[in-house]
Amino acid sequence: MARAMEIVGDRWTILILREAYYGVKRFDEFEYYVGVAPNILSNRLKKLVEAGIMARVPLPEHAGRYEYVLTEKGRDFFPAYLALKKWGDSWLAEPEGPQVVFRDRQAGRPIEYPELRTAGGKPLRLEDVEVIPGAGAVPFNRKRFGGAASAGKPTEAPRGALRRKGK
């Protein structure tokens, strides 16, 4: 999660991605719709390009001008963006409802957000989830979540990990 938030976890980046999902591609359009200073926009677009989320593509009709297009990696973030939007629409929208709704192009109806379910088909609650170390877990997380730490390697918290007071 920390690695993902390093790339997409600030306000400006999420708003730039929002505009990309709305179809915006040009620097001046991002600047206008996001309301961000050009230096911040340039920095965030560069970061998105370096992360492989967007690609900077020259415009053939305008020498020296570019557009920013979503890559497969950027398009693959769309469901995560929708989940964040749904949470915001549910908890933070004005009483009249959300300002923007995504509609299915073919059916013409609003997109339905799937409810997460347990393996048994019941609606998923936080209490239903068990956190276990994944295949790429570092020794600290293997120990923390119940897996065996690699033999011979000290198990230390990574820099910035929460520690209990007095330990």
mmCIF file of C-alpha atoms in Angstrom:
data_model
loop_
_atom_site.group_PDB
_atom_site.id
_atom_site.type_symbol
_atom_site.label_atom_id
_atom_site.label_comp_id
_atom_site.label_asym_id
_atom_site.label_seq_id
_atom_site.Cartn_x
_atom_site.Cartn_y
_atom_site.Cartn_z
ATOM 1 C CA MET A 1 0.000 0.000 0.000
ATOM 2 C CA ALA A 2 2.822 2.403 0.852
ATOM 3 C CA ARG A 3 4.358 1.959 -2.620
ATOM 4 C CA ALA A 4 1.034 2.687 -4.313
ATOM 5 C CA MET A 5 0.438 5.750 -2.149
ATOM 6 C CA GLU A 6 3.923 7.021 -2.974
ATOM 7 C CA ILE A 7 2.786 7.315 -6.592
ATOM 8 C CA VAL A 8 -0.927 8.198 -6.424
ATOM 9 C CA GLY A 9 -1.437 9.289 -2.830
ATOM 10 C CA ASP A 10 -1.488 13.057 -3.056
ATOM 11 C CA ARG A 11 -4.400 15.295 -3.930
ATOM 12 C CA TRP A 12 -2.996 16.652 -7.206
ATOM 13 C CA THR A 13 -2.102 13.245 -8.619
ATOM 14 C CA ILE A 14 -5.564 11.817 -7.946
ATOM 15 C CA LEU A 15 -7.151 14.892 -9.544
ATOM 16 C CA ILE A 16 -4.886 14.554 -12.600
ATOM 17 C CA LEU A 17 -5.902 10.902 -12.907
ATOM 18 C CA ARG A 18 -9.551 11.928 -12.516
ATOM 19 C CA GLU A 19 -9.193 14.264 -15.476
ATOM 20 C CA ALA A 20 -7.380 11.603 -17.502
ATOM 21 C CA TYR A 21 -10.329 9.264 -16.844
ATOM 22 C CA TYR A 22 -12.623 12.084 -18.041
ATOM 23 C CA GLY A 23 -10.626 12.183 -21.306
ATOM 24 C CA VAL A 24 -8.230 15.101 -20.703
ATOM 25 C CA LYS A 25 -4.829 14.696 -22.399
ATOM 26 C CA ARG A 26 -3.195 18.107 -22.818
ATOM 27 C CA PHE A 27 -1.156 20.007 -20.230
ATOM 28 C CA ASP A 28 -3.206 23.195 -20.507
ATOM 29 C CA GLU A 29 -6.448 21.238 -20.055
ATOM 30 C CA PHE A 30 -5.124 19.504 -16.927
ATOM 31 C CA GLU A 31 -4.025 22.903 -15.616
ATOM 32 C CA TYR A 32 -7.465 24.408 -16.279
ATOM 33 C CA TYR A 33 -9.641 21.580 -14.929
ATOM 34 C CA VAL A 34 -7.509 20.661 -11.913
ATOM 35 C CA GLY A 35 -6.697 24.250 -10.975
ATOM 36 C CA VAL A 36 -3.086 23.420 -10.221
ATOM 37 C CA ALA A 37 0.019 25.578 -10.641
ATOM 38 C CA PRO A 38 2.045 24.684 -13.771
ATOM 39 C CA ASN A 39 5.148 23.690 -11.778
ATOM 40 C CA ILE A 40 3.169 21.259 -9.606
ATOM 41 C CA LEU A 41 1.358 19.859 -12.645
ATOM 42 C CA SER A 42 4.634 19.367 -14.497
ATOM 43 C CA ASN A 43 6.120 17.573 -11.496
ATOM 44 C CA ARG A 44 3.112 15.257 -11.052
ATOM 45 C CA LEU A 45 2.852 14.427 -14.764
ATOM 46 C CA LYS A 46 6.572 13.624 -14.834
ATOM 47 C CA LYS A 47 6.097 11.334 -11.823
ATOM 48 C CA LEU A 48 3.148 9.575 -13.505
ATOM 49 C CA VAL A 49 5.173 9.099 -16.702
ATOM 50 C CA GLU A 50 8.182 7.756 -14.767
ATOM 51 C CA ALA A 51 5.873 5.342 -12.917
ATOM 52 C CA GLY A 52 4.489 4.071 -16.231
ATOM 53 C CA ILE A 53 0.950 5.233 -15.451
ATOM 54 C CA MET A 54 0.890 7.802 -18.239
ATOM 55 C CA ALA A 55 2.886 8.221 -21.434
ATOM 56 C CA ARG A 56 4.019 11.519 -22.926
ATOM 57 C CA VAL A 57 3.187 11.376 -26.629
ATOM 58 C CA PRO A 58 4.226 14.044 -29.174
ATOM 59 C CA LEU A 59 1.396 15.726 -31.048
ATOM 60 C CA PRO A 60 2.173 15.460 -34.793
ATOM 61 C CA GLU A 61 0.214 18.597 -35.640
ATOM 62 C CA HIS A 62 2.083 20.726 -33.035
ATOM 63 C CA ALA A 63 5.864 20.409 -33.004
ATOM 64 C CA GLY A 64 7.193 20.456 -29.458
ATOM 65 C CA ARG A 65 3.758 19.809 -27.872
ATOM 66 C CA TYR A 66 2.686 16.650 -26.143
ATOM 67 C CA GLU A 67 -0.333 14.917 -24.765
ATOM 68 C CA TYR A 68 -0.464 12.650 -21.743
ATOM 69 C CA VAL A 69 -2.254 9.360 -22.248
ATOM 70 C CA LEU A 70 -3.038 6.617 -19.803
ATOM 71 C CA THR A 71 -1.000 3.454 -20.189
ATOM 72 C CA GLU A 72 -2.376 -0.005 -19.429
ATOM 73 C CA LYS A 73 -1.021 0.457 -15.897
ATOM 74 C CA GLY A 74 -2.905 3.754 -15.586
ATOM 75 C CA ARG A 75 -6.097 2.283 -16.990
ATOM 76 C CA ASP A 76 -5.756 -0.618 -14.548
ATOM 77 C CA PHE A 77 -5.929 1.864 -11.637
ATOM 78 C CA PHE A 78 -9.453 2.914 -12.704
ATOM 79 C CA PRO A 79 -11.297 0.413 -10.427
ATOM 80 C CA ALA A 80 -9.266 1.695 -7.440
ATOM 81 C CA TYR A 81 -10.204 5.255 -8.420
ATOM 82 C CA LEU A 82 -13.875 4.228 -8.654
ATOM 83 C CA ALA A 83 -13.733 2.651 -5.193
ATOM 84 C CA LEU A 84 -12.337 5.882 -3.735
ATOM 85 C CA LYS A 85 -14.967 7.916 -5.624
ATOM 86 C CA LYS A 86 -17.762 5.663 -4.358
ATOM 87 C CA TRP A 87 -16.591 6.117 -0.763
ATOM 88 C CA GLY A 88 -16.486 9.892 -1.259
ATOM 89 C CA ASP A 89 -19.914 9.920 -2.906
ATOM 90 C CA SER A 90 -21.369 7.823 -0.077
ATOM 91 C CA TRP A 91 -19.896 9.762 2.821
ATOM 92 C CA LEU A 92 -18.934 13.234 1.601
ATOM 93 C CA ALA A 93 -21.239 14.255 -1.258
ATOM 94 C CA GLU A 94 -23.769 17.043 -0.898
ATOM 95 C CA PRO A 95 -27.321 15.947 -0.007
ATOM 96 C CA GLU A 96 -28.301 16.368 -3.681
ATOM 97 C CA GLY A 97 -25.830 13.633 -4.623
ATOM 98 C CA PRO A 98 -22.522 13.322 -6.460
ATOM 99 C CA GLN A 99 -21.399 15.908 -8.999
ATOM 100 C CA VAL A 100 -20.334 13.310 -11.569
ATOM 101 C CA VAL A 101 -21.753 9.864 -12.283
ATOM 102 C CA PHE A 102 -20.156 7.230 -14.509
ATOM 103 C CA ARG A 103 -22.573 5.560 -16.901
ATOM 104 C CA ASP A 104 -22.283 2.322 -18.848
ATOM 105 C CA ARG A 105 -21.972 3.421 -22.508
ATOM 106 C CA GLN A 106 -24.037 0.541 -23.885
ATOM 107 C CA ALA A 107 -26.751 0.263 -21.247
ATOM 108 C CA GLY A 108 -26.941 3.986 -20.444
ATOM 109 C CA ARG A 109 -27.281 3.257 -16.733
ATOM 110 C CA PRO A 110 -25.020 4.334 -13.868
ATOM 111 C CA ILE A 111 -22.115 1.997 -13.133
ATOM 112 C CA GLU A 112 -22.940 -0.383 -10.303
ATOM 113 C CA TYR A 113 -20.199 -0.904 -7.763
ATOM 114 C CA PRO A 114 -19.836 -4.571 -6.889
ATOM 115 C CA GLU A 115 -20.107 -5.440 -3.228
ATOM 116 C CA LEU A 116 -17.124 -7.357 -1.900
ATOM 117 C CA ARG A 117 -18.121 -10.776 -0.573
ATOM 118 C CA THR A 118 -16.583 -13.518 1.529
ATOM 119 C CA ALA A 119 -15.808 -16.911 -0.010
ATOM 120 C CA GLY A 120 -19.197 -17.988 1.393
ATOM 121 C CA GLY A 121 -21.013 -15.217 -0.489
ATOM 122 C CA LYS A 122 -21.845 -12.958 2.464
ATOM 123 C CA PRO A 123 -21.092 -9.202 2.327
ATOM 124 C CA LEU A 124 -17.477 -8.722 3.398
ATOM 125 C CA ARG A 125 -16.827 -6.982 6.707
ATOM 126 C CA LEU A 126 -13.478 -6.036 8.189
ATOM 127 C CA GLU A 127 -14.018 -8.704 10.871
ATOM 128 C CA ASP A 128 -14.098 -11.378 8.127
ATOM 129 C CA VAL A 129 -10.563 -10.621 6.933
ATOM 130 C CA GLU A 130 -7.395 -12.318 8.142
ATOM 131 C CA VAL A 131 -4.098 -10.636 7.272
ATOM 132 C CA ILE A 132 -1.323 -13.094 6.412
ATOM 133 C CA PRO A 133 2.107 -12.607 4.851
ATOM 134 C CA GLY A 134 2.233 -12.794 1.066
ATOM 135 C CA ALA A 135 4.839 -14.540 -1.057
ATOM 136 C CA GLY A 136 6.955 -11.371 -1.234
ATOM 137 C CA ALA A 137 6.742 -10.509 2.479
ATOM 138 C CA VAL A 138 9.892 -9.256 4.189
ATOM 139 C CA PRO A 139 10.918 -10.972 7.438
ATOM 140 C CA PHE A 140 9.368 -8.185 9.540
ATOM 141 C CA ASN A 141 5.924 -8.801 7.975
ATOM 142 C CA ARG A 142 6.305 -12.582 8.113
ATOM 143 C CA LYS A 143 6.850 -12.294 11.869
ATOM 144 C CA ARG A 144 4.171 -9.643 12.296
ATOM 145 C CA PHE A 145 1.477 -11.617 10.464
ATOM 146 C CA GLY A 146 2.361 -15.115 11.640
ATOM 147 C CA GLY A 147 4.740 -16.503 9.010
ATOM 148 C CA ALA A 148 8.220 -17.851 9.653
ATOM 149 C CA ALA A 149 11.003 -15.298 9.253
ATOM 150 C CA SER A 150 13.918 -16.236 7.040
ATOM 151 C CA ALA A 151 16.506 -18.181 9.024
ATOM 152 C CA GLY A 152 19.609 -16.278 10.043
ATOM 153 C CA LYS A 153 18.211 -12.824 9.215
ATOM 154 C CA PRO A 154 17.287 -10.399 11.980
ATOM 155 C CA THR A 155 13.654 -9.375 12.012
ATOM 156 C CA GLU A 156 13.577 -5.602 12.292
ATOM 157 C CA ALA A 157 10.879 -3.105 11.634
ATOM 158 C CA PRO A 158 11.490 -1.196 8.403
ATOM 159 C CA ARG A 159 12.305 2.476 8.744
ATOM 160 C CA GLY A 160 9.173 4.375 9.641
ATOM 161 C CA ALA A 161 7.285 1.352 11.004
ATOM 162 C CA LEU A 162 5.142 2.032 14.045
ATOM 163 C CA ARG A 163 6.702 0.964 17.311
ATOM 164 C CA ARG A 164 5.166 0.803 20.749
ATOM 165 C CA LYS A 165 6.182 3.442 23.213
ATOM 166 C CA GLY A 166 9.047 2.281 25.416
ATOM 167 C CA LYS A 167 10.284 -0.494 23.104
#
